[in-house]
Each structure stands twice: as structure tokens, then as C-alpha cells.
CSV table of C-alpha atoms and ligand atoms in Angstrom, one decimal:
chain,number,residue,atom,x,y,z
A,523,MET,CA,161.2,157.5,61.0
A,524,ALA,CA,157.6,158.5,60.2
A,525,ASP,CA,155.2,159.3,63.1
A,526,ASN,CA,152.8,156.4,63.5
A,527,GLY,CA,150.6,157.9,66.2
A,528,GLY,CA,152.2,156.1,69.1
A,529,LYS,CA,151.3,152.6,67.8
A,530,LYS,CA,152.4,149.9,70.2
A,531,ALA,CA,152.5,146.1,70.2
A,532,GLN,CA,151.8,144.2,73.3
A,533,LEU,CA,153.5,141.0,74.3
A,534,THR,CA,152.2,138.9,77.1
A,535,ILE,CA,154.5,136.4,78.7
A,536,ASP,CA,153.6,134.4,81.8
A,537,GLY,CA,150.7,136.8,82.5
A,538,LYS,CA,152.9,139.9,82.3
A,539,THR,CA,152.3,142.4,79.4
A,540,VAL,CA,155.1,144.4,77.9
A,541,ASP,CA,154.4,147.4,75.6
A,542,LEU,CA,156.7,147.5,72.6
A,543,PRO,CA,157.0,150.6,70.4
A,544,VAL,CA,156.1,150.1,66.7
A,545,MET,CA,158.2,152.1,64.3
A,546,SER,CA,157.2,153.1,60.7
A,547,GLY,CA,159.5,153.7,57.8
A,548,THR,CA,158.7,155.6,54.6
A,549,LEU,CA,157.9,152.3,52.8
A,550,GLY,CA,157.5,148.7,53.9
A,551,PRO,CA,156.2,146.9,57.0
A,552,ASP,CA,156.2,148.5,60.4
A,553,VAL,CA,158.8,147.1,62.8
A,554,ILE,CA,158.4,146.2,66.5
A,555,ASP,CA,161.2,147.6,68.6
A,556,VAL,CA,162.1,144.6,70.9
A,557,GLY,CA,165.1,146.4,72.4
A,558,LYS,CA,163.7,146.5,75.9
A,559,LEU,CA,162.8,142.8,76.1
A,560,THR,CA,166.3,142.1,77.5
A,561,GLY,CA,165.4,144.1,80.5
A,562,GLU,CA,162.4,141.8,81.0
A,563,GLY,CA,164.7,138.7,80.8
A,564,TYR,CA,163.9,137.7,77.3
A,565,PHE,CA,165.6,137.6,73.9
A,566,THR,CA,163.9,137.2,70.5
A,567,TYR,CA,164.7,134.2,68.4
A,568,ASP,CA,165.0,134.6,64.6
A,569,PRO,CA,167.6,132.3,62.9
A,570,GLY,CA,168.6,133.7,59.6
A,571,PHE,CA,167.1,137.1,60.6
A,572,VAL,CA,164.1,136.4,58.5
A,573,SER,CA,161.9,138.7,60.6
A,574,THR,CA,164.5,141.1,61.9
A,575,ALA,CA,165.3,144.6,60.8
A,576,SER,CA,168.9,145.0,62.0
A,577,CYS,CA,169.1,148.8,61.4
A,578,GLU,CA,167.4,151.9,60.0
A,579,SER,CA,168.6,152.7,56.4
A,580,ALA,CA,167.7,155.2,53.7
A,581,ILE,CA,169.6,153.7,50.9
A,582,THR,CA,167.7,150.8,49.2
A,583,TYR,CA,164.2,149.5,49.4
A,584,ILE,CA,163.0,146.1,48.3
A,585,ASP,CA,159.4,144.8,48.1
A,586,GLY,CA,160.1,141.2,47.4
A,587,GLY,CA,156.4,140.3,46.8
A,588,ALA,CA,155.9,143.0,44.2
A,589,GLY,CA,159.4,142.5,42.7
A,590,VAL,CA,160.4,146.2,43.4
A,591,LEU,CA,163.9,147.4,44.0
A,592,LEU,CA,164.5,151.2,44.6
A,593,HIS,CA,167.9,152.9,45.2
A,594,ARG,CA,167.3,156.1,47.1
A,595,GLY,CA,163.8,155.9,45.7
A,596,TYR,CA,164.7,155.4,42.1
A,597,PRO,CA,163.5,152.1,40.5
A,598,ILE,CA,166.3,149.8,39.3
A,599,ASP,CA,164.8,149.4,35.8
A,600,GLN,CA,164.8,153.2,35.3
A,601,LEU,CA,168.4,153.4,36.6
A,602,ALA,CA,169.5,150.6,34.3
A,603,GLU,CA,167.9,152.2,31.3
A,604,HIS,CA,168.9,155.9,31.8
A,605,SER,CA,171.8,156.0,34.2
A,606,ASN,CA,175.1,154.2,34.5
A,607,TYR,CA,177.2,152.5,37.2
A,608,LEU,CA,179.2,155.5,38.3
A,609,GLU,CA,176.2,157.7,38.6
A,610,LEU,CA,174.5,155.0,40.7
A,611,CYS,CA,177.7,154.9,42.9
A,612,TYR,CA,177.3,158.7,43.5
A,613,LEU,CA,173.6,158.3,44.2
A,614,LEU,CA,174.2,155.5,46.7
A,615,LEU,CA,176.9,157.4,48.5
A,616,ASN,CA,175.3,160.8,48.5
A,617,GLY,CA,171.6,160.2,48.5
A,618,GLU,CA,170.8,162.4,45.4
A,619,LEU,CA,171.5,162.2,41.7
A,620,PRO,CA,174.5,164.4,40.8
A,621,SER,CA,174.3,167.5,38.7
A,622,GLN,CA,176.3,167.3,35.4
A,623,ASP,CA,179.2,169.1,37.1
A,624,GLU,CA,179.1,166.9,40.2
A,625,TYR,CA,179.0,163.8,38.0
A,626,ALA,CA,182.1,165.0,36.0
A,627,VAL,CA,184.1,165.7,39.2
A,628,PHE,CA,183.1,162.3,40.7
A,629,ALA,CA,183.9,160.4,37.5
A,630,ASP,CA,187.3,162.2,37.3
A,631,THR,CA,188.1,161.5,41.0
A,632,ILE,CA,187.3,157.8,40.5
A,633,LYS,CA,189.6,157.7,37.4
A,634,ARG,CA,192.4,159.3,39.4
A,635,HIS,CA,192.3,156.6,42.1
A,636,THR,CA,192.4,153.5,39.9
A,637,MET,CA,196.1,152.6,40.2
A,638,VAL,CA,197.2,150.5,43.2
A,639,HIS,CA,200.5,150.8,45.0
A,640,GLU,CA,203.3,149.0,43.2
A,641,GLN,CA,204.2,147.2,46.4
A,642,LEU,CA,200.9,145.4,46.3
A,643,VAL,CA,202.2,143.4,43.3
A,644,HIS,CA,204.5,141.6,45.8
A,645,LEU,CA,201.4,140.5,47.8
A,646,PHE,CA,200.0,138.8,44.7
A,647,ARG,CA,203.2,136.8,44.3
A,648,GLY,CA,202.5,135.2,47.6
A,649,PHE,CA,199.5,133.4,46.3
A,650,ARG,CA,199.6,130.0,44.5
A,651,ARG,CA,199.2,130.5,40.8
A,652,ASP,CA,195.9,128.5,40.9
A,653,ALA,CA,194.5,130.4,43.8
A,654,HIS,CA,190.8,131.2,43.5
A,655,PRO,CA,190.5,134.9,42.6
A,656,MET,CA,188.0,135.4,45.5
A,657,ALA,CA,190.7,134.2,47.9
A,658,ILE,CA,193.1,136.8,46.4
A,659,MET,CA,190.4,139.5,46.6
A,660,CYS,CA,189.8,138.8,50.3
A,661,GLY,CA,193.5,139.1,51.0
A,662,VAL,CA,194.5,142.1,48.8
A,663,THR,CA,191.4,144.2,49.7
A,664,GLY,CA,192.1,143.8,53.4
A,665,ALA,CA,195.7,144.6,52.7
A,666,LEU,CA,194.8,148.0,51.3
A,667,SER,CA,194.5,149.1,54.9
A,668,ALA,CA,198.2,148.8,55.2
A,669,PHE,CA,198.7,151.4,52.4
A,670,TYR,CA,196.3,154.2,53.4
A,671,HIS,CA,197.2,155.3,56.9
A,672,ASP,CA,196.3,158.9,55.8
A,673,SER,CA,192.6,158.1,55.6
A,674,MET,CA,191.9,155.6,58.4
A,675,ASP,CA,190.2,157.9,60.9
A,676,ILE,CA,186.6,156.6,60.5
A,677,ALA,CA,185.3,159.6,62.5
A,678,ASP,CA,186.5,162.0,59.8
A,679,GLU,CA,183.9,162.5,57.0
A,680,THR,CA,186.5,163.6,54.5
A,681,GLN,CA,188.7,160.5,55.1
A,682,ARG,CA,185.6,158.3,54.8
A,683,ARG,CA,184.8,159.9,51.4
A,684,ILE,CA,188.4,159.4,50.2
A,685,THR,CA,188.2,155.8,51.2
A,686,ALA,CA,184.9,155.3,49.4
A,687,HIS,CA,186.5,156.7,46.2
A,688,ARG,CA,189.6,154.6,46.6
A,689,LEU,CA,187.7,151.4,47.0
A,690,ILE,CA,185.3,152.0,44.1
A,691,ALA,CA,188.2,153.0,41.9
A,692,LYS,CA,190.6,150.2,42.8
A,693,MET,CA,188.3,147.2,42.9
A,694,PRO,CA,188.3,146.7,39.1
A,695,THR,CA,192.1,147.0,39.1
A,696,LEU,CA,192.4,144.4,41.8
A,697,ALA,CA,189.8,142.2,40.2
A,698,ALA,CA,191.6,142.2,36.8
A,699,MET,CA,195.0,141.6,38.6
A,700,SER,CA,193.6,138.5,40.3
A,701,TYR,CA,192.7,137.2,36.8
A,702,LYS,CA,196.0,138.1,35.1
A,703,TYR,CA,197.9,136.5,38.0
A,704,ALA,CA,196.4,133.1,37.3
A,705,LEU,CA,197.1,133.5,33.6
A,706,GLY,CA,200.7,134.5,34.1
A,707,GLN,CA,200.1,137.6,32.0
A,708,PRO,CA,201.5,141.0,33.1
A,709,PHE,CA,199.2,143.2,35.1
A,710,MET,CA,197.7,146.0,32.9
A,711,TYR,CA,197.7,149.5,34.2
A,712,PRO,CA,194.3,151.3,34.1
A,713,ARG,CA,193.7,153.8,31.4
A,714,ASN,CA,192.2,157.2,32.2
A,715,ASP,CA,190.8,157.7,28.7
A,716,LEU,CA,188.3,154.8,29.2
A,717,ASP,CA,185.2,154.7,31.3
A,718,TYR,CA,184.7,152.4,34.3
A,719,ALA,CA,183.5,149.3,32.5
A,720,GLU,CA,185.7,149.8,29.4
A,721,ASN,CA,188.7,150.2,31.7
A,722,PHE,CA,187.9,146.9,33.5
A,723,LEU,CA,187.6,145.1,30.2
A,724,HIS,CA,190.9,146.6,29.1
A,725,MET,CA,192.7,145.5,32.3
A,726,MET,CA,191.2,142.0,31.9
A,727,PHE,CA,191.7,141.3,28.2
A,728,GLY,CA,194.4,143.8,27.0
A,729,THR,CA,198.1,142.8,27.0
A,730,PRO,CA,201.2,145.1,26.7
A,731,CYS,CA,201.6,143.6,23.1
A,732,GLU,CA,198.0,144.2,22.0
A,733,ASP,CA,195.4,146.7,23.0
A,734,TYR,CA,191.9,145.3,23.7
A,735,GLU,CA,189.4,146.9,21.4
A,736,VAL,CA,186.4,147.6,23.5
A,737,ASN,CA,183.1,146.5,21.9
A,738,PRO,CA,180.4,149.1,23.0
A,739,VAL,CA,177.7,146.4,23.4
A,740,ILE,CA,180.0,144.4,25.8
A,741,ALA,CA,181.1,147.5,27.7
A,742,LYS,CA,177.4,148.5,28.2
A,743,ALA,CA,176.6,145.0,29.4
A,744,MET,CA,179.6,145.1,31.8
A,745,ASP,CA,178.4,148.5,33.1
A,746,ARG,CA,174.9,147.0,33.6
A,747,ILE,CA,176.2,144.0,35.5
A,748,PHE,CA,178.0,146.3,37.9
A,749,LEU,CA,174.9,148.6,38.1
A,750,LEU,CA,172.5,145.7,38.8
A,751,HIS,CA,174.7,144.4,41.6
A,752,ALA,CA,175.5,147.8,43.2
A,753,ASP,CA,173.3,147.4,46.3
A,754,HIS,CA,170.6,145.1,47.8
A,755,GLU,CA,169.9,146.4,51.3
A,756,GLN,CA,170.8,144.2,54.3
A,757,ASN,CA,171.9,141.0,52.4
A,758,ALA,CA,174.4,138.7,54.0
A,759,SER,CA,177.6,140.5,52.8
A,760,THR,CA,176.3,144.0,53.5
A,761,SER,CA,175.2,142.9,57.0
A,762,THR,CA,178.7,141.4,57.4
A,763,VAL,CA,180.2,144.8,56.5
A,764,ARG,CA,178.0,146.6,58.9
A,765,LEU,CA,178.7,144.1,61.7
A,766,ALA,CA,182.5,144.3,61.2
A,767,GLY,CA,182.2,148.1,60.9
A,768,SER,CA,180.3,148.3,64.1
A,769,THR,CA,183.4,147.3,66.0
A,770,GLY,CA,185.3,150.3,64.6
A,771,ALA,CA,187.3,148.1,62.3
A,772,ASN,CA,188.9,150.0,59.3
A,773,PRO,CA,186.8,150.1,56.1
A,774,TYR,CA,189.2,148.0,54.0
A,775,ALA,CA,189.0,145.2,56.6
A,776,CYS,CA,185.2,145.5,56.6
A,777,ILE,CA,184.9,145.3,52.8
A,778,ALA,CA,187.3,142.3,52.9
A,779,ALA,CA,184.8,140.7,55.3
A,780,GLY,CA,182.0,141.5,52.9
A,781,ILE,CA,183.9,139.8,50.1
A,782,ALA,CA,184.3,136.7,52.2
A,783,ALA,CA,180.6,136.6,53.0
A,784,LEU,CA,179.7,137.1,49.3
A,785,TRP,CA,181.8,134.2,48.2
A,786,GLY,CA,179.3,131.5,49.3
A,787,PRO,CA,177.2,129.8,46.7
A,788,ALA,CA,174.0,130.8,48.4
A,789,HIS,CA,174.9,134.5,47.9
A,790,GLY,CA,177.4,135.9,45.3
A,791,GLY,CA,178.9,132.6,44.5
A,792,ALA,CA,175.6,131.6,42.8
A,793,ASN,CA,176.6,133.0,39.4
A,794,GLU,CA,179.7,130.7,39.3
A,795,ALA,CA,177.5,127.9,40.6
A,796,VAL,CA,175.0,128.4,37.8
A,797,LEU,CA,177.7,127.7,35.1
A,798,ASN,CA,179.1,124.8,37.1
A,799,MET,CA,175.6,123.4,37.3
A,800,LEU,CA,175.0,123.8,33.6
A,801,ASP,CA,178.4,122.0,33.0
A,802,GLU,CA,177.3,119.2,35.3
A,803,ILE,CA,173.9,118.9,33.5
A,804,GLY,CA,175.9,118.7,30.3
A,805,ASP,CA,173.1,118.2,27.9
A,806,GLU,CA,169.5,119.3,27.4
A,807,LYS,CA,168.3,115.7,27.6
A,808,ASN,CA,169.5,115.6,31.3
A,809,ILE,CA,167.5,118.6,32.4
A,810,ASP,CA,164.4,116.6,33.6
A,811,LYS,CA,166.6,114.4,35.7
A,812,TYR,CA,168.1,117.5,37.4
A,813,VAL,CA,164.8,119.2,37.9
A,814,LYS,CA,163.6,116.0,39.6
A,815,LYS,CA,166.7,116.1,41.8
A,816,ALA,CA,166.0,119.7,42.8
A,817,LYS,CA,162.5,118.8,43.9
A,818,ASP,CA,163.6,115.7,45.9
A,819,LYS,CA,163.7,116.7,49.6
A,820,ASP,CA,166.4,114.1,50.3
A,821,ASP,CA,168.7,115.4,47.6
A,822,PRO,CA,170.7,118.6,48.5
A,823,PHE,CA,170.9,119.6,44.8
A,824,ARG,CA,169.2,123.0,44.0
A,825,ILE,CA,168.8,124.8,40.8
A,826,MET,CA,171.4,127.5,41.1
A,827,GLY,CA,170.2,130.9,40.1
A,828,PHE,CA,166.7,130.2,41.2
A,829,GLY,CA,165.0,131.5,44.4
A,830,HIS,CA,165.7,134.4,46.6
A,831,ARG,CA,165.2,135.1,50.3
A,832,VAL,CA,163.4,138.4,49.6
A,833,TYR,CA,162.0,138.1,46.1
A,834,LYS,CA,158.9,136.0,45.9
A,835,ASN,CA,158.3,137.3,42.4
A,836,TYR,CA,160.5,137.9,39.4
A,837,ASP,CA,163.7,139.6,40.5
A,838,PRO,CA,163.5,143.0,38.8
A,839,ARG,CA,167.3,142.9,38.2
A,840,ALA,CA,166.8,139.5,36.4
A,841,LYS,CA,164.4,141.1,33.9
A,842,VAL,CA,167.0,143.7,32.9
A,843,MET,CA,169.8,141.1,32.9
A,844,GLN,CA,167.7,138.8,30.7
A,845,GLU,CA,167.4,141.6,28.1
A,846,THR,CA,171.2,142.4,28.3
A,847,CYS,CA,171.9,138.7,27.9
A,848,ARG,CA,169.9,138.7,24.7
A,849,GLU,CA,171.8,141.8,23.4
A,850,VAL,CA,175.2,140.3,24.2
A,851,LEU,CA,174.5,136.9,22.6
A,852,GLU,CA,173.1,138.5,19.5
A,853,GLU,CA,176.2,140.8,19.2
A,854,LEU,CA,178.5,137.9,19.6
A,855,GLY,CA,176.4,135.6,17.4
A,856,THR,CA,176.3,132.9,20.2
A,857,GLU,CA,172.5,133.0,20.8
A,858,ASP,CA,172.4,129.3,19.8
A,859,SER,CA,175.1,128.1,22.2
A,860,PRO,CA,174.3,124.8,24.0
A,861,VAL,CA,174.8,126.4,27.4
A,862,LEU,CA,172.2,129.1,26.6
A,863,ARG,CA,169.8,126.5,25.2
A,864,MET,CA,170.1,124.5,28.4
A,865,ALA,CA,169.6,127.7,30.5
A,866,GLN,CA,166.5,128.7,28.5
A,867,ARG,CA,165.0,125.2,28.8
A,868,LEU,CA,165.7,125.1,32.5
A,869,GLU,CA,164.1,128.5,32.9
A,870,LYS,CA,161.0,127.5,31.0
A,871,ILE,CA,160.6,124.2,32.9
A,872,ALA,CA,161.2,125.8,36.3
A,873,LEU,CA,158.7,128.7,35.6
A,874,GLU,CA,156.0,126.2,34.6
A,875,ASP,CA,156.7,123.4,37.1
A,876,GLU,CA,154.3,123.3,40.0
A,877,TYR,CA,157.1,122.9,42.6
A,878,PHE,CA,158.8,126.1,41.5
A,879,VAL,CA,155.6,128.1,41.0
A,880,GLU,CA,154.2,127.1,44.4
A,881,LYS,CA,157.4,128.0,46.2
A,882,LYS,CA,157.7,131.2,44.2
A,883,LEU,CA,161.2,130.3,42.9
A,884,TYR,CA,162.0,132.6,40.0
A,885,PRO,CA,165.3,133.1,38.2
A,886,ASN,CA,167.4,135.6,40.1
A,887,VAL,CA,170.0,138.0,38.8
A,888,ASP,CA,172.8,135.4,38.9
A,889,PHE,CA,171.0,133.1,36.5
A,890,TYR,CA,171.6,135.5,33.6
A,891,SER,CA,174.7,137.3,34.7
A,892,GLY,CA,176.7,134.0,34.6
A,893,ILE,CA,175.6,133.4,31.0
A,894,ILE,CA,176.5,136.9,29.9
A,895,LEU,CA,179.9,136.8,31.6
A,896,LYS,CA,180.7,133.4,30.0
A,897,ALA,CA,179.7,134.8,26.6
A,898,ILE,CA,182.1,137.7,27.1
A,899,GLY,CA,184.9,135.3,27.8
A,900,ILE,CA,185.2,135.8,31.6
A,901,PRO,CA,186.1,132.6,33.3
A,902,THR,CA,183.7,131.3,35.9
A,903,GLU,CA,186.0,131.7,38.9
A,904,MET,CA,185.9,135.5,38.1
A,905,PHE,CA,182.1,135.8,38.3
A,906,THR,CA,181.8,136.4,42.0
A,907,VAL,CA,184.8,138.8,41.8
A,908,ILE,CA,182.8,140.9,39.4
A,909,PHE,CA,179.8,140.7,41.8
A,910,ALA,CA,182.1,142.0,44.5
A,911,THR,CA,183.3,144.8,42.4
A,912,GLY,CA,179.8,145.9,41.5
A,913,ARG,CA,178.6,145.6,45.2
A,914,THR,CA,181.4,147.7,46.6
A,915,PRO,CA,179.6,151.1,46.5
A,916,GLY,CA,176.6,149.4,48.3
A,917,TRP,CA,178.9,148.1,51.0
A,918,ILE,CA,180.6,151.4,51.5
A,919,ALA,CA,177.3,153.4,51.4
A,920,HIS,CA,175.9,151.2,54.2
A,921,TRP,CA,179.2,151.3,56.2
A,922,ASN,CA,179.2,155.1,55.9
A,923,GLU,CA,175.5,155.5,56.8
A,924,MET,CA,176.2,153.5,60.0
A,925,ILE,CA,179.4,155.2,61.0
A,926,SER,CA,177.9,158.7,60.4
A,927,GLY,CA,174.9,158.0,62.5
A,928,SER,CA,174.4,156.5,66.0
A,929,TYR,CA,175.2,152.8,66.2
A,930,LYS,CA,176.1,150.1,68.7
A,931,ILE,CA,178.5,147.2,68.2
A,932,GLY,CA,176.5,144.4,66.6
A,933,ARG,CA,176.2,141.7,69.2
A,934,PRO,CA,173.4,139.1,68.8
A,935,ARG,CA,172.4,136.8,71.7
A,936,GLN,CA,171.5,133.1,71.5
A,937,LEU,CA,169.3,130.4,72.7
A,938,TYR,CA,171.8,128.3,74.6
A,939,THR,CA,171.3,124.5,74.3
A,940,GLY,CA,174.6,123.2,75.7
A,941,PRO,CA,175.3,121.5,79.1
A,942,GLN,CA,174.4,123.3,82.3
A,943,GLN,CA,177.2,124.2,84.6
A,944,ARG,CA,179.2,121.1,85.7
A,945,ASP,CA,182.5,120.5,87.5
A,946,TYR,CA,185.7,119.7,85.8
A,947,VAL,CA,186.6,116.0,85.9
A,948,PRO,CA,190.4,115.1,85.9
A,949,PHE,CA,191.7,112.5,83.3
A,950,GLY,CA,191.8,109.5,85.7
A,951,LYS,CA,188.1,110.0,86.7
A,952,ARG,CA,186.4,110.4,83.3
B,1012,CMC,N1,166.1,124.8,43.8
B,1012,CMC,C1,165.2,124.0,44.4
B,1012,CMC,N2,164.5,124.2,45.5
B,1012,CMC,C2,164.7,125.4,46.1
B,1012,CMC,C3,165.6,126.4,45.6
B,1012,CMC,C4,166.3,126.1,44.4
B,1012,CMC,N3,167.2,126.9,43.9
B,1012,CMC,N4,165.6,127.4,46.4
B,1012,CMC,C5,164.8,127.2,47.4
B,1012,CMC,N5,164.2,125.9,47.2
B,1012,CMC,C6,163.2,125.3,48.1
B,1012,CMC,C7,163.8,124.9,49.4
B,1012,CMC,O1,164.2,123.5,49.3
B,1012,CMC,C8,162.6,125.1,50.3
B,1012,CMC,O2,161.8,124.0,50.2
B,1012,CMC,P1,160.9,123.5,51.4
B,1012,CMC,O3,160.0,124.6,51.9
B,1012,CMC,O4,160.1,122.3,50.9
B,1012,CMC,O5,161.9,123.1,52.5
B,1012,CMC,C9,161.9,126.3,49.8
B,1012,CMC,O6,162.2,126.4,48.4
B,1012,CMC,C10,162.4,127.6,50.5
B,1012,CMC,O7,163.8,127.7,50.4
B,1012,CMC,P2,164.7,128.2,51.6
B,1012,CMC,O8,166.1,127.7,51.4
B,1012,CMC,O9,164.0,128.1,52.9
B,1012,CMC,O10,164.7,129.8,51.2
B,1012,CMC,P3,165.8,130.8,51.7
B,1012,CMC,O11,165.2,132.2,51.6
B,1012,CMC,O12,166.4,130.4,53.0
B,1012,CMC,O13,167.0,130.7,50.6
B,1012,CMC,C11,168.2,131.0,48.6
B,1012,CMC,C12,167.1,131.5,49.5
B,1012,CMC,C13,168.6,132.1,47.6
B,1012,CMC,C14,169.5,130.7,49.5
B,1012,CMC,C15,167.8,129.7,47.9
B,1012,CMC,O14,166.7,129.9,47.1
B,1012,CMC,C16,168.9,129.0,47.1
B,1012,CMC,O15,169.7,128.3,47.6
B,1012,CMC,N6,169.0,129.3,45.7
B,1012,CMC,C17,170.0,128.8,44.9
B,1012,CMC,C18,171.3,129.7,45.1
B,1012,CMC,C19,171.1,131.0,44.5
B,1012,CMC,O16,170.7,131.2,43.3
B,1012,CMC,N7,171.5,132.1,45.2
B,1012,CMC,C20,171.6,133.5,44.7
B,1012,CMC,C21,170.7,134.4,45.4
B,1012,CMC,S1,170.5,135.9,44.5
B,1012,CMC,C22,172.0,136.7,44.7
B,1012,CMC,C23,172.2,137.4,46.0
B,1012,CMC,O17,171.4,138.3,46.2
B,1012,CMC,O18,173.1,137.0,46.7
């Protein structure tokens, strides 16, 4: 925390003035420390935490107004252009970019943790064949805690590091297994001669009878999708991981909680919702009708993939994703697909329409990632699973940052609006 010369805020309630310390970070707005208000008999009220900094963190910085996203200080567009997903995982976890040797060791370590215990296969069999893959992911990720008793001491830094490696390495394996299970195809073992994204594609699309030939353009797009989703400061799922972790729960359980929070259509489920929405719109000629619906206050319909709690400008990840989307569709020769034409029309209308412009509703990362994933041949139910896989290093980096520092159990208070105390009335007298 930077020195801000003892700056203070003053709050006057019922004639009494309370001095509240003001804290400064390295970037971003100052924050008012309201911790001592409880002692004065008050809580603060901030539904949705729109004005609340829940923790100190040195991992990711977002300036939503300017459309800036930095991981450990490095802009996302530079990372997308020059780095790769695994290097970003290292950066998020360790705070600095690796040397070439450190990178080689890290990449090798991740490769050597990609298999999951054979007994985990039995767990998959317990799910209905048509189970949503996110339901499977919530279950099997939490279940990993039953397999790694050797690294469950959260106070031990080495054990925390091993857990981080295990989770980053095993998520693509579990993700691909959740897809294969629904198809009824055999699970594919990971291959150590492939890199992270290639390996995921191999486990998704390969079969024991036929190798999957990895297309480098698709593999690069897959790596970018993971990279662009790797972290996004205190979003709903990361905050969930921190809250669960603050109780001392084991890291696999915390990540499973994060996966559950990510599932919702207002968060990670949006990429799936974008494609479902395009399906529902069905044809370019219906777009105006749906834009009208989105603007109607009495209609709950929203344009999925538009708007963001923090970005009130173009999401910098969406810019990179848009470019990747173009590369993939060109490579696959599907740049003229009806879905893409609808998406482009929608994007144009929404960017020019007064309602969207005024409310600063720009396309977000999920608007394009859904289109890329569909073009690659990944079914819509898998989109959020891929988001979860990519977000795993962010979740662990935040969990680890919290556990290795000083933290309190997360325990918000409330503005109670229920009945005041009253006496119990027996059945006959109600
Ligand atoms: N379509 C139409 N209107 C919208 C949309 C949209 N996609 N998003 C927000 N609005 C309107 C909303 O109705 C409200 O209008 P008014 O001020 O008249 O009541 C105004 O814009 C502000 O919206 P809000 O819901 O108060 O904003 P929020 O910060 O609470 O919600 C959001 C942010 C992302 C949940 C929301 O924009 C949304 O539901 N978008 C669609 C779902 C989506 O794409 N989610 C993915 C987010 S990016 C991935 C991630 O990081 O998880």
C-alpha cells in the first residue's frame, strides 16, 4: 500500500464525526477503510459490491473506463501477442515473468501432472449421460480433494504450489473427459509431446482409432482463449474462491465453488448464452426485433455478450478475441457462416444504437469466444467449461495470495428487513 500522507475521510452521522483512513494502491481509486464503523454501530450497504474493495491484491488491475487490463503490470494485448497461456500462468502465480529455464521447468511440471487418478473414471459413471459438463466439472474438481491427501496442508507453501500445478494441469483433462462422457467415446489420455492447448484439442477430438491432427491456427486460438480468460481480478467466481478459501476449506473445494459461481449466464455462462441467443434469433431479419426486446425495460431479454460490470469501454480482451475470431474463420473457410453474419450485424447495430452507446454496453470477451469455439467444433455446453479451465490459474493465484498473507474469514453483514422479535404462537392459536 502506497503512503498517501495520512489522508482521511470523515463521515458524520447524527452529529458525530468518524475519521476513516484512506488507503492508496499503486493504481486505481483510493479506498476508504470502513472497518471501524462496526464499532460505531454502523455497517456499510453496497449490494453487488459495486463500491467495495474486498481485499488488497497485486495480481490484476482493470481500468474499466479506459479499457485497460494488466496482469502483474503487463497489458493483456502484449501478453496475447508475445506470450502464451502457460507463461501467463507462471506470471500470475509467481508475480514475475519466468526466465527461459524457469519456463521450461514449469511447462514440464505441468505436463507431468496432466493425468488424473484412474479411480476418478468411476465418478464420471455416476453422472447421467446427458449431464451438463459444468455439473460434472463442479463434482469432479471438488472430488480431487479426495485424491491428494499429501498436499492438503494449506499452511505449507510447497503443498500449495503442488496443488496449483495439479489443478492447472488436470483441468483440461477433466474438461475433455466431461465432453467424451456425454458422447460415449473413450477418455483420451493426455500426451506429453503436445503443448497445453494442443493437448486439450487432442483429448477433445482424438479417439483411440484416429489421432487428431492439430491445426496450428486452431491451437493458437485455443491458447489465446485460455490466456484471455486467465484472470480478471475480484469477479464473482474469484471472489467466491476467496470467500470459500477464507474458511480454510481445501483448494479443490474452493475451485469447485468458483466453477459453480462461473456457471451463471451473467458470468462465465455468457459465452454459451451468446450462441443460444443467436440460435433463438435464428435469422438476420429478426435482429431488429431482438434489439428492441433488449431495450424494453419490461422484457428481461438482454443481448448476451454485451455489457460488463467493470468495462464501460471496449473490453480489451474482446479486441484480441475479435482478431482471433477472424483468423479462425478464415482458416476454416467459414467467415460467411449465418451465425457469424448475425453476430456481426448485431455487433454493428448495438455499437451504433443510442441505447447501447449511452449505457456503454460494448461487446465483451464472451461475444467472440463463443463464435470461435463453435467454429472449432466445440459444443455450446462446453464453452463455460473452457472458461473455467482458462480461469483456473487466476483462481489459484488469488487463493494463494490470500492464504499466504493475513486474512479474515469473509463474513458480510446485512440490512435486516424481517419481522422484529415476536413470540411463538402454537397451532391452535394462529
Ligand atoms: N442488453 C441489454 N441491456 C443491458 C445489457 C445487455 N446485455 N447489459 C446491461 N443492460 C442495461 C441494463 O438493463 C441496465 O439498464 P437500466 O440502467 O435502464 O436499468 C444498464 O444496462 C446497466 O446494467 P446492469 O445490469 O445494472 O449492469 P451490471 O454491471 O449489474 O451487469 C452484466 C453487468 C455483465 C451482468 C450485464 O451487462 C449483462 O447481463 N450482460 C449480458 C451477459 C453477459 O454478457 N455477461 C458476461 C460478462 S463478461 C464475462 C465475465 O467477466 O464474466
